[in-house]
C-alpha cells in the first residue's frame, strides 16, 4: 500500500484509478441507499451478498459485522454535516469512491482502497449523435445542451455521469465492477419522506431530489433502462414506495430478490 500524508498524519491506504477494479466482481449486489424504506430491509439475511452503500446509509452497517464492498459519496458537504457517519464509512468500508479533494481531507485512519471520482466529459454534437465511445452511453438528444451531460458510464476510468443522486453513480460503479444483478434498497427518491437515519437530534442534510427528479434523475434512469439494462445487466427495485416507475425499474419483494439470487438467473 502507498503512504498518504493527510493533514500532517501518515495513513496507510491504497489510492488507485478505477481501471484497477474493472470487472473484478460478478453476480448480485445490493445498493443500499437511505430512503425511509431502507429501515425495513433485512440486512443480515443477505450478509453474504456484496453491498454498495451511499452517504448516511452506512449507519445500517454499524455493529452488523458486514463491511460494505464499496462506499460511494458524491456530496462534498456530507463529511461536515454528518461527520460521525462519514468516519464510520472510512472505518467499515472495503473500498471508497470519493472526490479527489475529499481524499486530501481525510483525517480518520482507513484501510479501504480509495478510487477518486471524476465526471465524464460533456459530449460534443458528434458524440451525442454517433456515440463513438462505447464505454460511455450518451443521450442521443444532442439538440439539448442539458441532454449532452446525461449518460451511463460502463467504465469509471472514463468518468461517470452525475444525475444528481448518488444512487445513479453507484449503478454505474456496479456495472463497472462486473455485477450483473443489482438490487436497489432505499432508493425512494422521496424528498418529503426524508432519510431513515435522520432521527430526532441528528442534523438533517439538505436534499434537492425534487429539484432534479424530472430534469436529470428520471431521464438518466430511463436512458439506463432503454440502452444498458439487458441480458448482461439487470436492475430491480426493492422500495415499494420509490418514485421510479415500474416501467423503468421493476419493483420486487425481498422474497423475490432472494429467489432471483438463489436461482442464479
CSV table of C-alpha atoms in Angstrom, one decimal:
chain,number,residue,atom,x,y,z
A,1,UNK,CA,0.0,0.0,0.0
A,2,UNK,CA,1.0,3.6,-0.5
A,3,UNK,CA,1.6,6.0,2.3
A,4,UNK,CA,-0.7,9.0,2.1
A,5,UNK,CA,0.1,12.2,4.1
A,6,UNK,CA,-3.2,13.9,5.1
A,7,UNK,CA,-3.2,17.0,7.3
A,8,UNK,CA,0.1,16.0,8.8
A,9,UNK,CA,-0.8,12.5,9.7
A,10,UNK,CA,0.5,9.5,7.8
A,11,UNK,CA,-2.1,6.9,7.0
A,12,UNK,CA,-1.9,3.6,5.3
A,13,UNK,CA,-4.2,3.4,2.3
A,14,UNK,CA,-4.3,2.4,-1.3
A,15,UNK,CA,-5.3,5.1,-3.8
A,16,UNK,CA,-5.7,4.0,-7.4
A,17,UNK,CA,-7.7,4.5,-10.6
A,18,UNK,CA,-10.9,2.7,-11.4
A,19,UNK,CA,-9.2,0.6,-14.0
A,20,UNK,CA,-7.8,-1.4,-11.1
A,21,UNK,CA,-11.3,-2.7,-10.2
A,22,UNK,CA,-12.8,-3.1,-13.6
A,23,UNK,CA,-14.7,-6.4,-13.9
A,24,UNK,CA,-13.4,-7.8,-10.6
A,25,UNK,CA,-16.9,-9.0,-9.5
A,26,UNK,CA,-19.9,-10.9,-10.8
A,27,UNK,CA,-23.4,-11.9,-9.9
A,28,UNK,CA,-25.7,-10.0,-7.5
A,29,UNK,CA,-25.0,-6.8,-5.5
A,30,UNK,CA,-27.2,-4.6,-3.3
A,31,UNK,CA,-27.1,-0.8,-3.5
A,32,UNK,CA,-28.2,0.4,0.0
A,33,UNK,CA,-29.4,4.0,0.0
A,34,UNK,CA,-31.0,6.0,2.8
A,35,UNK,CA,-34.6,6.4,1.8
A,36,UNK,CA,-37.2,5.7,4.5
A,37,UNK,CA,-38.0,2.3,3.2
A,38,UNK,CA,-34.4,1.1,3.9
A,39,UNK,CA,-35.2,0.7,7.6
A,40,UNK,CA,-37.2,-2.4,6.9
A,41,UNK,CA,-34.5,-4.2,4.8
A,42,UNK,CA,-33.2,-7.4,6.5
A,43,UNK,CA,-29.5,-6.7,6.1
A,44,UNK,CA,-28.3,-9.9,7.8
A,45,UNK,CA,-30.4,-12.1,5.6
A,46,UNK,CA,-28.2,-11.1,2.7
A,47,UNK,CA,-24.9,-10.8,4.6
A,48,UNK,CA,-23.1,-13.0,2.0
A,49,UNK,CA,-24.0,-10.7,-0.9
A,50,UNK,CA,-21.7,-7.8,-1.8
A,51,UNK,CA,-23.2,-4.4,-0.8
A,52,UNK,CA,-22.6,-0.9,-2.1
A,53,UNK,CA,-23.7,1.8,0.3
A,54,UNK,CA,-24.2,5.5,0.0
A,55,UNK,CA,-23.8,8.5,2.2
A,56,UNK,CA,-25.7,8.1,5.5
A,57,UNK,CA,-26.9,4.6,4.7
A,58,UNK,CA,-23.5,3.5,6.2
A,59,UNK,CA,-25.3,3.7,9.6
A,60,UNK,CA,-27.1,0.4,8.8
A,61,UNK,CA,-23.8,-1.4,8.9
A,62,UNK,CA,-22.7,-0.2,12.3
A,63,UNK,CA,-22.5,-3.2,14.6
A,64,UNK,CA,-23.7,-5.5,11.8
A,65,UNK,CA,-20.4,-7.3,11.2
A,66,UNK,CA,-20.8,-6.5,7.5
A,67,UNK,CA,-18.2,-4.4,5.6
A,68,UNK,CA,-19.6,-2.7,2.6
A,69,UNK,CA,-18.0,-3.8,-0.7
A,70,UNK,CA,-18.0,-0.1,-1.8
A,71,UNK,CA,-18.9,3.2,-0.1
A,72,UNK,CA,-19.9,6.0,-2.5
A,73,UNK,CA,-20.2,9.6,-1.6
A,74,UNK,CA,-20.7,12.4,-4.2
A,75,UNK,CA,-21.8,15.1,-1.7
A,76,UNK,CA,-18.8,17.2,-0.8
A,77,UNK,CA,-20.6,18.6,2.3
A,78,UNK,CA,-21.6,15.3,3.8
A,79,UNK,CA,-18.4,14.8,5.8
A,80,UNK,CA,-19.1,18.2,7.6
A,81,UNK,CA,-22.9,17.7,8.0
A,82,UNK,CA,-22.6,14.0,9.2
A,83,UNK,CA,-19.0,13.6,10.5
A,84,UNK,CA,-19.7,10.5,12.6
A,85,UNK,CA,-21.3,8.7,9.7
A,86,UNK,CA,-18.5,9.7,7.3
A,87,UNK,CA,-16.0,8.4,9.8
A,88,UNK,CA,-17.9,5.1,10.0
A,89,UNK,CA,-17.7,4.8,6.3
A,90,UNK,CA,-13.9,5.2,6.3
A,91,UNK,CA,-13.6,2.7,9.0
A,92,UNK,CA,-16.0,0.0,7.8
A,93,UNK,CA,-15.8,0.0,4.0
A,94,UNK,CA,-13.6,-2.1,1.9
A,95,UNK,CA,-13.5,0.5,-0.9
A,96,UNK,CA,-14.3,4.2,-1.2
A,97,UNK,CA,-15.4,6.2,-4.2
A,98,UNK,CA,-15.0,9.9,-3.3
A,99,UNK,CA,-13.8,13.1,-4.9
A,100,UNK,CA,-10.0,13.8,-5.1
A,101,UNK,CA,-10.4,16.8,-2.9
A,102,UNK,CA,-12.1,14.7,-0.3
A,103,UNK,CA,-9.2,12.3,-0.2
A,104,UNK,CA,-6.9,15.2,0.9
A,105,UNK,CA,-9.1,16.0,3.8
A,106,UNK,CA,-9.3,12.5,5.3
A,107,UNK,CA,-8.4,12.7,9.0
A,108,UNK,CA,-9.7,9.3,10.1
A,109,UNK,CA,-7.4,6.2,9.5
A,110,UNK,CA,-8.8,4.0,6.8
A,111,UNK,CA,-7.6,0.7,5.3
A,112,UNK,CA,-10.1,1.0,2.4
A,113,UNK,CA,-8.9,1.1,-1.2
A,114,UNK,CA,-9.7,4.6,-2.5
A,115,UNK,CA,-10.9,5.3,-6.0
A,116,UNK,CA,-11.1,9.0,-6.9
A,117,UNK,CA,-14.3,10.0,-8.7
A,118,UNK,CA,-14.4,12.2,-11.8
A,119,UNK,CA,-17.2,13.2,-14.1
A,120,UNK,CA,-17.4,12.1,-17.7
A,121,UNK,CA,-16.9,15.0,-20.2
A,122,UNK,CA,-19.9,16.7,-21.7
A,123,UNK,CA,-20.5,15.2,-25.1
A,124,UNK,CA,-20.0,17.0,-28.4
A,125,UNK,CA,-22.7,17.0,-31.0
A,126,UNK,CA,-20.9,14.2,-32.9
A,127,UNK,CA,-20.5,12.1,-29.7
A,128,UNK,CA,-24.2,12.5,-28.9
A,129,UNK,CA,-25.3,11.6,-32.4
A,130,UNK,CA,-22.9,8.6,-33.0
A,131,UNK,CA,-21.7,7.5,-29.6
A,132,UNK,CA,-18.2,6.5,-30.7
A,133,UNK,CA,-17.1,5.8,-27.1
A,134,UNK,CA,-18.8,2.5,-26.4
A,135,UNK,CA,-18.0,2.6,-22.6
A,136,UNK,CA,-19.9,5.9,-22.4
A,137,UNK,CA,-23.6,5.5,-23.3
A,138,UNK,CA,-24.7,9.1,-24.0
A,139,UNK,CA,-28.0,10.7,-24.5
A,140,UNK,CA,-29.0,11.0,-28.2
A,141,UNK,CA,-30.9,14.2,-27.6
A,142,UNK,CA,-28.0,16.2,-29.0
A,143,UNK,CA,-30.2,19.2,-29.7
A,144,UNK,CA,-30.4,19.9,-26.0
A,145,UNK,CA,-27.3,21.3,-24.1
A,146,UNK,CA,-28.6,19.7,-20.8
A,147,UNK,CA,-29.0,16.3,-22.5
A,148,UNK,CA,-25.4,16.3,-23.5
A,149,UNK,CA,-24.5,15.8,-19.9
A,150,UNK,CA,-26.8,12.7,-19.5
A,151,UNK,CA,-25.5,9.2,-19.9
A,152,UNK,CA,-24.3,6.0,-18.3
A,153,UNK,CA,-20.7,5.0,-17.9
A,154,UNK,CA,-19.8,1.4,-18.2
A,155,UNK,CA,-16.1,2.1,-17.3
A,156,UNK,CA,-15.5,4.6,-14.5
A,157,UNK,CA,-11.9,5.2,-15.7
A,158,UNK,CA,-13.6,7.3,-18.3
A,159,UNK,CA,-15.6,9.1,-15.7
A,160,UNK,CA,-19.2,8.8,-14.5
A,161,UNK,CA,-22.4,10.7,-15.3
A,162,UNK,CA,-23.9,12.8,-12.5
A,163,UNK,CA,-27.7,12.5,-12.3
A,164,UNK,CA,-27.9,14.5,-9.0
A,165,UNK,CA,-28.5,11.3,-7.0
A,166,UNK,CA,-25.6,9.2,-5.7
A,167,UNK,CA,-27.6,6.1,-6.4
A,168,UNK,CA,-27.1,6.6,-10.1
A,169,UNK,CA,-23.3,6.9,-9.6
A,170,UNK,CA,-23.5,3.6,-7.7
A,171,UNK,CA,-25.3,1.9,-10.5
A,172,UNK,CA,-22.5,2.9,-12.9
A,173,UNK,CA,-19.9,1.6,-10.4
A,174,UNK,CA,-21.9,-1.7,-10.1
A,175,UNK,CA,-21.7,-2.2,-13.9
A,176,UNK,CA,-18.0,-1.2,-13.9
A,177,UNK,CA,-17.2,-3.8,-11.2
A,178,UNK,CA,-18.9,-6.6,-13.2
A,179,UNK,CA,-22.0,-7.2,-11.2
A,180,UNK,CA,-24.9,-8.5,-13.3
A,181,UNK,CA,-27.9,-8.3,-10.9
A,182,UNK,CA,-28.4,-5.1,-8.9
A,183,UNK,CA,-31.0,-4.8,-6.2
A,184,UNK,CA,-31.9,-1.2,-5.0
A,185,UNK,CA,-32.7,-0.7,-1.4
A,186,UNK,CA,-34.0,2.6,0.0
A,187,UNK,CA,-33.8,4.4,-3.4
A,188,UNK,CA,-37.2,6.0,-2.7
A,189,UNK,CA,-36.2,9.4,-4.1
A,190,UNK,CA,-39.0,10.9,-2.0
A,191,UNK,CA,-37.8,14.2,-0.5
A,192,UNK,CA,-40.8,14.6,1.8
A,193,UNK,CA,-40.3,11.2,3.5
A,194,UNK,CA,-36.7,12.1,4.5
A,195,UNK,CA,-33.9,9.6,5.3
A,196,UNK,CA,-34.3,6.7,7.6
A,197,UNK,CA,-31.3,7.6,9.8
A,198,UNK,CA,-32.3,11.3,10.4
A,199,UNK,CA,-33.7,10.7,13.8
A,200,UNK,CA,-34.5,13.3,16.4
A,201,UNK,CA,-31.4,15.2,17.5
A,202,UNK,CA,-29.4,14.4,14.3
A,203,UNK,CA,-28.6,17.1,11.8
A,204,UNK,CA,-30.7,17.0,8.6
A,205,UNK,CA,-28.6,17.3,5.4
A,206,UNK,CA,-30.1,19.4,2.5
A,207,UNK,CA,-31.9,17.4,-0.2
A,208,UNK,CA,-32.6,18.5,-3.8
A,209,UNK,CA,-34.4,15.5,-5.2
A,210,UNK,CA,-37.5,17.4,-6.1
A,211,UNK,CA,-35.4,19.9,-8.0
A,212,UNK,CA,-33.8,17.3,-10.2
A,213,UNK,CA,-36.1,14.3,-10.4
A,214,UNK,CA,-37.8,15.3,-13.7
A,215,UNK,CA,-34.9,17.1,-15.3
A,216,UNK,CA,-32.0,14.7,-14.6
A,217,UNK,CA,-32.8,11.7,-12.4
A,218,UNK,CA,-35.6,10.2,-14.3
A,219,UNK,CA,-34.2,10.9,-17.8
A,220,UNK,CA,-30.9,9.2,-16.7
A,221,UNK,CA,-32.7,6.1,-15.3
A,222,UNK,CA,-34.8,5.9,-18.5
A,223,UNK,CA,-31.6,6.0,-20.6
A,224,UNK,CA,-30.1,3.2,-18.5
A,225,UNK,CA,-33.3,1.1,-18.8
A,226,UNK,CA,-33.5,1.6,-22.6
A,227,UNK,CA,-29.9,1.2,-23.5
A,228,UNK,CA,-28.0,-0.6,-20.7
A,229,UNK,CA,-30.3,-3.0,-18.9
A,230,UNK,CA,-30.4,-6.3,-20.7
A,231,UNK,CA,-29.0,-9.8,-20.5
A,232,UNK,CA,-25.7,-8.5,-19.2
A,233,UNK,CA,-27.2,-6.2,-16.5
A,234,UNK,CA,-30.5,-6.4,-14.6
A,235,UNK,CA,-31.7,-3.9,-12.0
A,236,UNK,CA,-34.5,-4.4,-9.5
A,237,UNK,CA,-36.1,-2.0,-7.0
A,238,UNK,CA,-37.0,-3.3,-3.5
A,239,UNK,CA,-38.6,0.0,-2.5
A,240,UNK,CA,-42.3,-0.3,-2.9
A,241,UNK,CA,-42.7,3.5,-2.3
A,242,UNK,CA,-40.0,4.5,-4.8
A,243,UNK,CA,-40.8,7.3,-7.3
A,244,UNK,CA,-39.1,5.3,-10.0
A,245,UNK,CA,-41.8,3.9,-12.3
A,246,UNK,CA,-42.1,0.1,-12.6
A,247,UNK,CA,-41.7,0.5,-16.3
A,248,UNK,CA,-38.2,1.9,-15.8
A,249,UNK,CA,-37.0,-0.4,-12.9
A,250,UNK,CA,-39.4,-3.2,-11.8
A,251,UNK,CA,-40.4,-3.3,-8.1
A,252,UNK,CA,-40.0,-6.7,-6.4
A,253,UNK,CA,-40.2,-8.0,-2.9
A,254,UNK,CA,-37.4,-9.2,-0.6
A,255,UNK,CA,-38.6,-12.7,-1.1
A,256,UNK,CA,-38.5,-12.3,-4.9
A,257,UNK,CA,-35.0,-10.9,-4.7
A,258,UNK,CA,-33.8,-13.9,-2.7
A,259,UNK,CA,-35.3,-16.2,-5.2
A,260,UNK,CA,-33.6,-14.5,-8.1
A,261,UNK,CA,-30.2,-14.6,-6.3
A,262,UNK,CA,-30.6,-18.3,-5.4
A,263,UNK,CA,-31.7,-19.2,-8.9
A,264,UNK,CA,-28.5,-17.6,-10.3
A,265,UNK,CA,-30.6,-16.1,-13.1
